[in-house]
Amino acid sequence: MTGPPRVAICGAGPVGLAMALELARFDVHSIVFERHPGTAVHPKARNINTRTMEVARQWGGGVTRRLRELDLPEGWTDQIVYTRTLAGEEYGRVTTPGFSGSGDHLSPERPVLSSQDRFEPVLLRAAIGSGKVTVRFGTEVIRARDEHDHVRVDVRDRSTGEEDHVSVPYVIAADGAASGTRERLGIPLVGRAAGSHNINVHFRADLAPWTDQRRGVMYWVADAGHRGVFQPLDGAGTWLCQISYDGNPVVRDSFSAERCTAWIRQAVGEPELDVDVLSISPWVMNVLVAERFRVGRVFLVGDAAHQMPPTGGFGMNTGIQSAHNLAWKLAAALDGVAGPELLDSFEHERRPVAASNAQRSFDNSRSVWAVAQAGRGEHPDGLTPREAVARAHRYGNFAGMEFGHVYDSAVITSDGSPLPTPADPVEDYVPVARPGHRAPHAWITQRGRPMSTLDTVRHGFALVCSGVRPWVALAAEHDVRPYVIDDPTVRTAYGIGDTGAVLIRPDGYVAARWPHDPGRTTAADVRAAVQRARGWS
Ligand SMILES: Cc1cc2nc3c(=O)[nH]c(=O)nc-3n(C[C@H](O)[C@H](O)[C@H](O)COP(=O)(O)OP(=O)(O)OC[C@H]3O[C@@H](n4cnc5c(N)ncnc54)[C@H](O)[C@@H]3O)c2cc1C
């Protein structure tokens, strides 16, 4: 690594590593401290969603290709199956474009279903390969003290006990749900803790007789004696399952390999099944969001900032997308071009997204719970299991939730257009290039080759414009990269007609739009929007 680190990241989970990669994209050197000796050994997250793949697309270096190599084989991501036991009565199925991909009209990317122990090393290798990231495993952050113009980070080598420190302009707390950084800053978590208790079991077994003819991304099982889910990791016999229990620590500790095996056999419905338990890890389902995402020079990302039920696979994804929101802002601050509003806009933009994703993930978990109640004949409205499955249609169908969030902050210049009103804000996404929205994907032709509008954004701002007005000259005056769009369909999708333009931020969100320019937009207007987007109100 050349030059001293400008940012210290506490935690090399998926979000800490993504943060380092994002910073490297903007040429910002970082140092990552991780108390464990390496990346995760026990898998939790599986779903890298489409929006996160769009983020990874900007990292370059073949990261998306390497992640895609880890994807489940064809057919495993198309549906969720609900059953009494794997061998028993089937309650119903829900198709899941959220896990298999919504089509290349919405994104040039598709989600990847893999497992955390396999994809974290891809992120690690890319981060180190960037030449702008140092990772110190086996090193624990003891405290991070804001000393006004820098933060002093004290660390301890866990094998030698030796203490050391670094001084950096900014610190990222990516230290997970039990974040010591968050606790030391006294930031409370708001929401609902301990909504349910679960045992995550990583195992190998041949479940093909019950899954091969109905491949699925998940198999929820519920009966009087058991409730949980089977999740394929590689389509070749490696699985996770989540076993629900009542939260009693004695019960939790009783989940030995033998007990997990007995549970798996019962939930499959095959008493003689061969099961090889690889690892076991308990976890608690929380719906919690930190009251603040920033205190001075310290920023919270990932599970340190928000914890949500895994139903939907939004925890890590929300964290990585927050890192994407924050990195270019930190880079601007380090370059001395950020106005006072820019760093605050991180919390203003991302906290509502985290709160919303947490609530919607919780709604998914309730819809699954309702199927279990129906399976036991205990649904409060008397629904049959099939009827309860039909109501669980949002779980796996979340284009609106994934692409439709809108930022309403001081760094966005409104164009006065109304908010779109999708029929269902979770399932339905209305592609609009309205300020505050993710600039929609569309295929355009540049120098004779197809290109996604998402790729107009690299390290700086982009101005997607019609060729009629002198937008190109206006963009050049403000260090903004212009893209002239010839295709009238794309111009319509972007709402710029024959004369307008859209200013897009380095994270792919629309900062300003001039929908129909009657010839009055001036260099001063464009400058004002760029300045506002950089935090100068
Ligand atoms: C069963 C299950 C399934 C899930 N499935 C999905 C899914 O499909 N998709 C999804 O998006 N999310 C999913 N999640 C959520 C996802 O696992 C988490 O949101 C994600 O791991 C959070 O990443 P993180 O980097 O913020 O935190 P973590 O992964 O918890 O990493 C934090 C790191 O910080 C380190 N650390 C802590 N304190 C210190 C310290 N003082 N010094 C140095 N290092 C420290 C820890 O050792 C750890 O490595 C799932 C969760 C569960 C439980």
Coordinates of C-alpha atoms and ligand atoms in Angstrom, one line a residue:
M1 CA 0.0 0.0 0.0
T2 CA 1.3 3.4 -0.9
G3 CA 0.8 6.2 1.5
P4 CA -0.7 6.1 5.0
P5 CA -4.3 4.8 5.5
R6 CA -6.9 7.6 5.5
V7 CA -9.7 5.4 6.9
A8 CA -9.6 2.6 9.5
I9 CA -12.3 0.0 9.2
C10 CA -13.2 -2.1 12.3
G11 CA -14.3 -5.6 11.1
A12 CA -13.6 -7.6 8.0
G13 CA -17.1 -9.0 7.6
P14 CA -18.7 -8.6 4.1
V15 CA -19.6 -5.0 4.8
G16 CA -16.2 -4.0 6.1
L17 CA -14.5 -5.6 3.1
A18 CA -17.0 -3.9 0.7
M19 CA -16.3 -0.6 2.4
A20 CA -12.6 -1.1 1.8
L21 CA -13.2 -2.0 -1.9
E22 CA -15.5 1.1 -2.3
L23 CA -12.9 3.4 -0.8
A24 CA -10.2 1.8 -3.1
R25 CA -12.4 2.7 -6.0
F26 CA -12.0 6.3 -5.1
D27 CA -8.3 5.9 -4.5
V28 CA -8.7 6.1 -0.7
H29 CA -6.3 3.9 1.3
S30 CA -7.8 2.0 4.2
I31 CA -6.7 -0.3 6.9
V32 CA -9.1 -3.1 8.1
F33 CA -8.8 -4.6 11.5
E34 CA -10.4 -8.0 12.1
R35 CA -10.2 -9.8 15.4
H36 CA -10.6 -13.3 13.9
P37 CA -7.6 -14.9 12.1
G38 CA -9.4 -15.0 8.7
T39 CA -12.7 -14.5 7.0
A40 CA -15.9 -16.2 8.1
V41 CA -15.9 -20.0 8.4
H42 CA -19.5 -20.5 9.3
P43 CA -21.9 -19.3 6.6
K44 CA -24.8 -17.0 7.3
A45 CA -25.6 -14.7 4.3
R46 CA -26.2 -16.4 1.0
N47 CA -28.0 -13.9 -1.2
I48 CA -26.0 -11.2 -2.9
N49 CA -28.8 -9.3 -4.4
T50 CA -29.0 -7.6 -7.8
R51 CA -28.4 -4.1 -6.4
T52 CA -25.3 -5.3 -4.6
M53 CA -24.1 -6.9 -7.8
E54 CA -24.5 -3.5 -9.4
V55 CA -22.3 -2.1 -6.7
A56 CA -19.7 -4.9 -7.2
R57 CA -19.8 -4.1 -10.9
Q58 CA -18.2 -0.8 -10.2
W59 CA -15.3 -2.5 -8.3
G60 CA -14.1 -4.0 -11.6
G61 CA -11.2 -6.5 -11.4
G62 CA -13.5 -9.5 -12.3
V63 CA -15.2 -9.4 -8.9
T64 CA -18.7 -10.0 -10.4
R65 CA -17.4 -12.8 -12.5
R66 CA -15.8 -14.5 -9.5
L67 CA -18.9 -14.1 -7.4
R68 CA -21.0 -15.5 -10.3
E69 CA -18.8 -18.6 -10.4
L70 CA -20.1 -19.3 -6.8
D71 CA -23.7 -19.0 -7.8
L72 CA -26.1 -21.9 -7.2
P73 CA -26.6 -24.0 -10.4
E74 CA -29.5 -23.3 -12.7
G75 CA -33.0 -23.8 -11.3
W76 CA -32.2 -23.5 -7.6
T77 CA -33.3 -19.9 -7.1
D78 CA -36.7 -19.8 -8.9
Q79 CA -39.0 -20.6 -6.0
I80 CA -39.5 -21.0 -2.3
V81 CA -41.2 -24.3 -1.3
Y82 CA -43.3 -24.6 1.8
T83 CA -43.9 -28.1 3.3
R84 CA -44.9 -29.9 6.4
T85 CA -41.7 -32.1 6.2
L86 CA -39.6 -32.4 3.1
A87 CA -41.0 -35.8 2.5
G88 CA -44.5 -34.8 3.6
E89 CA -47.4 -32.7 2.5
E90 CA -46.4 -29.7 0.3
Y91 CA -48.2 -26.5 1.4
G92 CA -47.4 -24.4 -1.7
R93 CA -44.7 -22.6 -3.7
V94 CA -43.9 -18.9 -4.4
T95 CA -41.8 -17.9 -7.4
T96 CA -38.9 -15.7 -6.5
P97 CA -37.5 -13.3 -9.1
G98 CA -35.8 -11.5 -6.2
F99 CA -33.5 -14.4 -5.9
S100 CA -33.3 -15.5 -9.6
G101 CA -33.2 -12.1 -11.2
S102 CA -35.8 -9.7 -12.5
G103 CA -34.5 -9.6 -16.1
D104 CA -32.1 -7.5 -18.0
H105 CA -34.6 -4.7 -18.6
L106 CA -34.2 -3.8 -14.9
S107 CA -30.5 -4.4 -14.4
P108 CA -27.5 -5.6 -16.2
E109 CA -26.8 -7.8 -13.2
R110 CA -28.4 -10.8 -11.5
P111 CA -28.3 -11.9 -7.9
V112 CA -25.8 -14.5 -6.7
L113 CA -26.8 -17.2 -4.2
S114 CA -23.8 -18.7 -2.5
S115 CA -22.5 -18.7 1.0
Q116 CA -20.6 -16.2 3.1
D117 CA -17.6 -18.5 3.7
R118 CA -17.2 -18.7 -0.1
F119 CA -17.7 -15.1 -1.2
E120 CA -15.9 -13.2 1.6
P121 CA -12.5 -14.5 0.3
V122 CA -13.4 -13.0 -3.1
L123 CA -14.0 -9.6 -1.5
L124 CA -10.8 -10.0 0.5
R125 CA -8.7 -10.9 -2.5
A126 CA -10.1 -8.0 -4.5
A127 CA -9.5 -5.6 -1.7
I128 CA -5.9 -6.6 -1.2
G129 CA -5.4 -6.8 -5.0
S130 CA -6.4 -3.1 -5.3
G131 CA -3.2 -2.2 -3.6
K132 CA -5.1 0.3 -1.5
V133 CA -6.2 -1.9 1.4
T134 CA -4.3 -3.4 4.3
V135 CA -6.0 -6.1 6.3
R136 CA -4.8 -7.0 9.8
F137 CA -6.4 -10.3 10.9
G138 CA -6.1 -11.4 14.5
T139 CA -6.2 -7.7 15.6
E140 CA -8.9 -6.3 17.8
V141 CA -9.9 -2.7 17.9
I142 CA -10.0 -1.7 21.6
R143 CA -11.2 1.9 21.2
A144 CA -11.5 4.6 18.6
R145 CA -11.1 8.1 20.1
D146 CA -12.2 11.2 18.1
E147 CA -9.5 13.8 18.7
H148 CA -11.2 16.6 16.7
D149 CA -9.0 16.6 13.5
H150 CA -8.4 12.8 13.5
V151 CA -9.4 9.6 15.2
R152 CA -6.9 7.5 17.2
V153 CA -7.7 3.8 16.9
D154 CA -6.1 1.6 19.5
V155 CA -5.7 -2.1 18.6
R156 CA -4.4 -5.2 20.2
D157 CA -2.7 -8.2 18.5
R158 CA -4.7 -11.1 19.8
S159 CA -1.9 -13.6 19.6
T160 CA 0.9 -11.5 21.2
G161 CA -1.2 -9.1 23.3
E162 CA 0.8 -6.3 21.9
E163 CA -1.0 -2.9 21.6
D164 CA -0.6 -0.4 18.8
H165 CA -2.5 2.5 17.3
V166 CA -3.2 4.3 14.1
S167 CA -4.4 7.9 13.5
V168 CA -6.8 8.4 10.6
P169 CA -9.2 11.1 9.5
Y170 CA -12.2 8.7 9.6
V171 CA -13.2 5.4 11.1
I172 CA -15.8 2.9 10.0
A173 CA -17.5 0.7 12.5
A174 CA -18.3 -2.5 10.6
D175 CA -17.9 -4.6 13.7
G176 CA -21.2 -6.4 13.5
A177 CA -24.4 -6.7 15.6
A178 CA -22.5 -6.5 18.9
S179 CA -20.5 -3.5 17.8
G180 CA -18.2 -2.4 20.5
T181 CA -17.6 0.9 18.7
R182 CA -21.4 1.6 18.7
E183 CA -21.6 0.8 22.4
R184 CA -18.6 3.0 23.3
L185 CA -20.2 5.8 21.4
G186 CA -23.4 5.3 23.5
I187 CA -25.6 5.0 20.4
P188 CA -28.8 3.2 21.3
L189 CA -30.6 0.7 19.0
V190 CA -34.2 1.3 18.3
G191 CA -36.8 -1.4 17.5
R192 CA -37.5 -4.9 18.5
A193 CA -34.9 -7.2 20.0
A194 CA -34.9 -11.0 20.2
G195 CA -38.0 -11.5 17.9
S196 CA -37.0 -15.2 17.6
H197 CA -34.1 -17.6 18.4
N198 CA -32.5 -19.9 15.9
I199 CA -29.8 -22.4 15.5
N200 CA -28.0 -22.2 12.2
V201 CA -26.6 -25.7 11.1
H202 CA -24.2 -26.2 8.3
F203 CA -24.3 -29.8 7.1
R204 CA -24.0 -32.2 4.2
A205 CA -26.8 -34.7 3.3
D206 CA -28.3 -36.1 0.2
L207 CA -31.7 -34.3 0.1
A208 CA -32.0 -34.9 -3.7
P209 CA -35.0 -37.4 -3.4
W210 CA -37.1 -34.5 -1.9
T211 CA -35.6 -31.5 -3.8
D212 CA -34.4 -32.5 -7.2
Q213 CA -37.9 -32.5 -8.8
R214 CA -38.7 -29.1 -7.2
R215 CA -35.5 -27.2 -6.8
G216 CA -35.9 -24.2 -4.6
V217 CA -33.9 -21.5 -2.9
M218 CA -35.5 -22.4 0.4
Y219 CA -37.7 -25.2 1.8
W220 CA -39.6 -24.0 4.8
V221 CA -40.9 -26.8 7.0
A222 CA -43.4 -26.6 9.8
D223 CA -45.1 -29.2 11.9
A224 CA -46.1 -29.6 15.5
G225 CA -42.7 -30.8 16.4
H226 CA -40.4 -28.6 14.3
R227 CA -40.2 -25.3 12.4
G228 CA -37.3 -24.1 10.3
V229 CA -35.9 -23.9 6.8
F230 CA -33.5 -25.8 4.5
Q231 CA -31.2 -23.7 2.3
P232 CA -29.0 -25.2 -0.5
L233 CA -25.5 -23.8 -0.6
D234 CA -24.1 -25.4 -3.7
G235 CA -26.8 -27.6 -5.2
A236 CA -24.5 -30.6 -4.5
G237 CA -25.4 -31.7 -1.0
T238 CA -24.2 -28.8 1.2
W239 CA -27.0 -27.2 3.2
L240 CA -27.8 -24.8 5.9
C241 CA -30.8 -25.1 8.1
Q242 CA -32.3 -22.7 10.6
I243 CA -34.0 -24.4 13.6
S244 CA -36.3 -22.3 15.6
Y245 CA -36.2 -22.7 19.4
D246 CA -37.7 -20.8 22.4
G247 CA -34.6 -18.8 23.4
N248 CA -33.9 -20.8 26.5
P249 CA -30.1 -20.9 26.8
V250 CA -30.2 -24.4 28.1
V251 CA -32.1 -25.5 25.0
R252 CA -29.7 -23.5 22.8
D253 CA -26.7 -25.3 24.4
S254 CA -28.3 -28.7 23.9
F255 CA -28.1 -28.4 20.1
S256 CA -25.2 -30.8 19.7
A257 CA -24.4 -32.4 16.3
E258 CA -26.6 -35.4 17.4
R259 CA -29.5 -33.2 18.3
C260 CA -29.2 -31.2 15.1
T261 CA -29.1 -34.5 13.1
A262 CA -32.2 -35.8 14.9
W263 CA -34.0 -32.5 14.0
I264 CA -32.9 -32.6 10.4
R265 CA -34.1 -36.3 10.1
Q266 CA -37.5 -35.4 11.6
A267 CA -37.9 -32.2 9.4
V268 CA -37.0 -34.1 6.3
G269 CA -39.2 -37.1 7.3
E270 CA -36.5 -39.7 6.8
P271 CA -35.3 -41.3 10.1
E272 CA -32.4 -43.1 8.5
L273 CA -30.9 -40.0 6.7
D274 CA -27.1 -39.7 6.7
V275 CA -26.2 -36.3 8.0
D276 CA -22.8 -34.8 8.4
V277 CA -22.9 -31.7 10.6
L278 CA -20.1 -29.3 9.7
S279 CA -20.8 -26.4 12.1
I280 CA -23.5 -25.0 14.4
S281 CA -24.1 -21.4 15.3
P282 CA -27.0 -19.8 17.2
W283 CA -28.4 -16.4 16.3
V284 CA -31.1 -14.1 17.4
M285 CA -33.5 -12.4 15.1
N286 CA -33.6 -8.6 15.7
V287 CA -35.4 -5.7 14.1
L288 CA -33.1 -2.9 15.3
V289 CA -31.7 0.3 13.8
A290 CA -29.0 2.5 15.5
E291 CA -30.4 5.9 16.5
R292 CA -27.4 7.5 14.7
F293 CA -25.2 6.3 11.9
R294 CA -22.6 9.0 12.5
V295 CA -20.8 10.5 15.5
G296 CA -18.2 13.0 14.3
R297 CA -15.6 11.2 12.4
V298 CA -17.0 7.7 13.1
F299 CA -19.6 6.0 10.9
L300 CA -21.6 2.9 11.5
V301 CA -22.3 0.4 8.6
G302 CA -23.7 -3.1 8.3
D303 CA -25.0 -5.0 11.3
A304 CA -23.4 -2.4 13.6
A305 CA -26.0 0.1 12.2
H306 CA -28.9 -2.2 11.6
Q307 CA -30.0 -5.7 12.2
M308 CA -32.9 -7.3 10.4
P309 CA -34.5 -10.8 10.0
P310 CA -32.7 -12.7 7.3
T311 CA -36.1 -13.4 5.6
G312 CA -35.4 -11.6 2.3
G313 CA -31.6 -11.6 2.6
F314 CA -31.3 -7.9 3.1
G315 CA -29.0 -7.5 6.1
M316 CA -25.6 -7.7 4.4
N317 CA -27.0 -6.2 1.2
T318 CA -28.3 -3.1 3.0
G319 CA -24.9 -2.8 4.6
I320 CA -22.9 -3.0 1.4
Q321 CA -25.3 -0.5 -0.3
S322 CA -24.7 1.9 2.6
A323 CA -20.9 1.5 2.2
H324 CA -21.5 2.5 -1.5
N325 CA -23.4 5.6 -0.4
L326 CA -20.7 6.6 2.1
A327 CA -17.4 5.9 0.2
W328 CA -17.6 8.7 -2.4
K329 CA -18.7 11.2 0.3
L330 CA -15.7 10.3 2.5
A331 CA -13.4 10.5 -0.6
A332 CA -14.8 14.0 -1.3
A333 CA -14.3 15.0 2.3
L334 CA -10.7 13.8 2.2
D335 CA -10.2 15.7 -1.1
G336 CA -11.5 18.8 0.6
V337 CA -14.4 19.3 -1.8
A338 CA -17.2 18.2 0.5
G339 CA -19.6 20.8 1.9
P340 CA -20.9 20.6 5.4
E341 CA -24.1 18.7 4.4
L342 CA -22.4 15.8 2.6
L343 CA -21.3 13.5 5.4
D344 CA -24.5 14.1 7.3
S345 CA -26.5 13.0 4.2
F346 CA -25.2 9.5 4.8
E347 CA -27.4 9.0 7.8
H348 CA -30.3 11.0 6.3
E349 CA -30.3 8.8 3.2
R350 CA -29.5 5.4 4.6
R351 CA -31.2 5.2 8.0
P352 CA -34.7 5.3 6.5
V353 CA -33.7 2.6 4.0
A354 CA -32.4 0.4 6.8
A355 CA -35.5 1.0 8.9
S356 CA -37.7 0.2 6.0
N357 CA -35.8 -3.0 5.0
A358 CA -35.8 -4.2 8.6
Q359 CA -39.6 -3.8 8.9
R360 CA -40.2 -5.5 5.5
S361 CA -37.9 -8.3 6.4
F362 CA -39.8 -8.7 9.6
D363 CA -43.1 -8.8 7.6
N364 CA -41.6 -11.7 5.6
S365 CA -40.8 -13.6 8.8
R366 CA -44.4 -13.0 10.0
S367 CA -45.8 -14.4 6.7
V368 CA -43.6 -17.5 7.1
W369 CA -44.8 -17.8 10.7
A370 CA -48.4 -17.6 9.5
V371 CA -47.8 -20.6 7.2
A372 CA -46.5 -22.6 10.2
Q373 CA -49.5 -21.6 12.3
A374 CA -51.8 -22.7 9.4
G375 CA -49.9 -26.0 9.1
R376 CA -50.7 -26.7 12.8
G377 CA -54.3 -25.6 12.3
E378 CA -53.8 -22.6 14.5
H379 CA -53.9 -19.6 12.1
P380 CA -55.9 -16.8 13.8
D381 CA -58.0 -16.2 10.7
G382 CA -58.4 -19.9 10.1
L383 CA -56.3 -19.9 6.9
T384 CA -55.3 -23.2 5.3
P385 CA -51.5 -23.6 4.8
R386 CA -52.1 -23.1 1.0
E387 CA -53.9 -19.8 1.7
A388 CA -51.1 -18.7 4.0
V389 CA -48.5 -19.5 1.4
A390 CA -50.4 -17.4 -1.2
R391 CA -50.2 -14.5 1.3
A392 CA -46.4 -14.8 1.6
H393 CA -45.9 -13.7 -2.1
R394 CA -43.7 -10.7 -1.2
Y395 CA -41.0 -12.9 0.2
G396 CA -38.8 -13.3 -2.9
N397 CA -40.6 -10.6 -4.9
F398 CA -39.1 -7.3 -3.9
A399 CA -38.0 -5.3 -7.0
G400 CA -39.6 -2.2 -5.4
M401 CA -37.8 -2.7 -2.1
E402 CA -34.5 -3.4 -3.9
F403 CA -34.5 -0.6 -6.5
G404 CA -37.2 1.8 -5.5
H405 CA -35.8 3.5 -2.3
V406 CA -35.7 7.3 -2.7
Y407 CA -33.3 9.6 -0.9
D408 CA -34.7 12.8 0.4
S409 CA -31.8 14.8 1.7
A410 CA -30.2 18.2 1.6
V411 CA -27.8 17.1 -1.2
I412 CA -30.6 16.3 -3.7
T413 CA -32.0 19.1 -5.9
S414 CA -35.8 18.4 -6.4
D415 CA -37.2 18.9 -9.8
G416 CA -40.7 19.2 -8.4
S417 CA -42.0 16.0 -10.1
P418 CA -44.3 13.8 -8.0
L419 CA -43.2 10.6 -6.4
P420 CA -44.1 7.5 -8.4
T421 CA -46.9 5.4 -6.8
P422 CA -46.3 1.7 -7.5
A423 CA -49.2 -0.6 -6.8
D424 CA -47.0 -2.4 -4.2
P425 CA -43.9 -0.6 -3.0
V426 CA -42.3 -3.9 -2.1
E427 CA -42.9 -5.9 -5.3
D428 CA -43.3 -3.2 -7.9
Y429 CA -40.5 -1.0 -9.1
V430 CA -41.2 2.1 -11.3
P431 CA -38.0 3.0 -13.1
V432 CA -37.6 6.8 -12.9
A433 CA -34.7 9.2 -13.0
R434 CA -36.3 11.5 -10.6
P435 CA -33.9 13.2 -8.2
G436 CA -33.2 10.9 -5.2
H437 CA -33.8 7.7 -7.1
R438 CA -31.4 5.1 -8.4
A439 CA -30.8 6.1 -12.0
P440 CA -32.6 3.3 -13.9
H441 CA -30.8 0.8 -16.0
A442 CA -31.3 0.9 -19.8
W443 CA -29.2 -0.4 -22.6
I444 CA -27.6 2.4 -24.7
T445 CA -25.0 2.3 -27.5
Q446 CA -21.7 4.1 -27.0
R447 CA -19.1 3.9 -29.7
G448 CA -21.1 1.2 -31.4
R449 CA -21.2 -1.1 -28.4
P450 CA -24.1 -1.9 -25.9
M451 CA -23.6 -0.3 -22.5
S452 CA -25.8 -0.1 -19.4
T453 CA -26.7 3.5 -18.3
L454 CA -25.4 2.3 -14.9
D455 CA -21.9 2.2 -16.4
T456 CA -22.0 5.9 -17.2
V457 CA -21.1 6.4 -13.6
R458 CA -17.5 5.7 -12.6
H459 CA -15.5 7.8 -10.1
G460 CA -17.3 11.1 -10.5
F461 CA -20.6 12.6 -11.5
A462 CA -22.1 11.9 -14.9
L463 CA -24.5 14.0 -16.9
V464 CA -26.9 11.9 -19.0
C465 CA -28.3 14.3 -21.6
S466 CA -29.9 14.9 -24.9
G467 CA -27.6 16.3 -27.5
V468 CA -29.6 19.4 -28.3
R469 CA -28.5 21.9 -25.7
P470 CA -24.8 22.6 -24.9
W471 CA -24.9 20.1 -22.0
V472 CA -21.5 18.7 -23.0
A473 CA -19.9 22.1 -22.5
L474 CA -21.8 22.7 -19.2
A475 CA -20.6 19.3 -17.9
A476 CA -17.0 19.9 -18.9
E477 CA -17.0 23.2 -16.9
H478 CA -17.9 21.2 -13.7
D479 CA -15.7 18.2 -14.0
V480 CA -18.7 16.0 -14.9
R481 CA -18.6 13.3 -17.5
P482 CA -21.3 13.8 -20.2
Y483 CA -23.2 11.0 -22.0
V484 CA -25.3 12.0 -24.9
I485 CA -28.3 9.7 -25.3
D486 CA -29.6 9.3 -28.8
D487 CA -32.2 6.7 -28.1
P488 CA -35.6 8.4 -27.6
T489 CA -36.9 5.4 -25.5
V490 CA -34.1 5.9 -23.0
R491 CA -34.6 9.7 -23.0
T492 CA -38.2 9.1 -22.2
A493 CA -37.3 6.6 -19.5
Y494 CA -35.0 9.2 -18.0
G495 CA -37.7 11.9 -18.4
I496 CA -35.4 14.2 -20.3
G497 CA -37.3 14.4 -23.6
D498 CA -35.3 16.0 -26.5
T499 CA -33.7 18.8 -24.4
G500 CA -33.1 17.7 -20.8
A501 CA -30.4 16.2 -18.7
V502 CA -29.9 14.1 -15.5
L503 CA -27.0 14.6 -13.1
I504 CA -26.0 11.3 -11.5
R505 CA -23.8 10.8 -8.4
P506 CA -20.9 8.4 -8.2
D507 CA -23.2 6.0 -6.3
G508 CA -25.6 5.9 -9.3
Y509 CA -28.3 8.0 -7.6
V510 CA -29.8 11.0 -9.4
A511 CA -28.7 14.3 -7.8
A512 CA -30.7 16.7 -10.1
R513 CA -32.7 16.6 -13.3
W514 CA -33.7 19.2 -15.9
P515 CA -36.5 17.4 -17.5
H516 CA -37.4 19.7 -20.3
D517 CA -35.0 22.5 -20.8
P518 CA -36.6 25.4 -22.5
G519 CA -33.1 26.9 -23.2
R520 CA -32.8 28.6 -19.8
T521 CA -30.5 26.3 -17.9
T522 CA -27.2 28.0 -17.4
A523 CA -23.7 27.1 -16.2
A524 CA -24.8 28.6 -12.9
D525 CA -27.7 26.2 -12.5
V526 CA -25.6 23.2 -13.2
R527 CA -22.9 24.5 -10.9
A528 CA -25.5 25.0 -8.1
A529 CA -26.8 21.4 -8.5
V530 CA -23.2 19.9 -8.5
Q531 CA -22.3 22.0 -5.5
R532 CA -25.4 21.0 -3.6
A533 CA -24.8 17.3 -4.5
R534 CA -21.3 17.8 -2.9
G535 CA -22.9 19.2 0.3
W536 CA -22.8 22.9 -0.2
S537 CA -26.4 24.1 0.3
Ligands
LIG1 C1 -29.1 -17.2 9.0 C2 -28.7 -15.9 8.4 C3 -28.9 -15.7 7.0 C4 -28.6 -14.5 6.5 N1 -28.8 -14.4 5.1 C5 -28.5 -13.2 4.5 C6 -28.6 -13.0 3.1 O1 -28.9 -14.0 2.4 N2 -28.3 -11.8 2.6 C7 -27.9 -10.8 3.4 O2 -27.7 -9.7 2.8 N3 -27.8 -10.9 4.7 C8 -28.1 -12.1 5.3 N4 -27.9 -12.2 6.6 C9 -27.4 -11.1 7.4 C10 -25.9 -11.0 7.2 O3 -25.2 -12.2 7.6 C11 -25.3 -9.9 8.0 O4 -26.1 -8.7 7.8 C12 -23.9 -9.6 7.6 O5 -23.0 -10.7 8.0 C13 -23.4 -8.3 8.3 O6 -22.1 -8.1 7.9 P1 -21.2 -7.1 8.7 O7 -19.9 -7.1 7.9 O8 -21.9 -5.8 9.0 O9 -21.0 -7.8 10.1 P2 -20.4 -9.2 10.4 O10 -20.5 -10.2 9.3 O11 -20.9 -9.6 11.8 O12 -18.8 -8.9 10.6 C14 -18.3 -8.1 11.6 C15 -16.9 -8.4 11.8 O13 -16.3 -7.5 12.7 C16 -15.4 -8.3 13.5 N5 -15.2 -7.5 14.8 C17 -16.1 -7.3 15.8 N6 -15.6 -6.6 16.8 C18 -14.3 -6.3 16.4 C19 -13.2 -5.6 17.0 N7 -13.4 -5.0 18.2 N8 -12.0 -5.5 16.4 C20 -11.9 -6.1 15.2 N9 -12.8 -6.8 14.5 C21 -14.1 -6.9 15.2 C22 -16.1 -9.6 13.7 O14 -15.1 -10.6 14.1 C23 -16.7 -9.8 12.3 O15 -15.8 -10.5 11.5 C24 -28.2 -13.4 7.3 C25 -28.0 -13.6 8.6 C26 -28.3 -14.8 9.2 C27 -28.1 -15.0 10.7

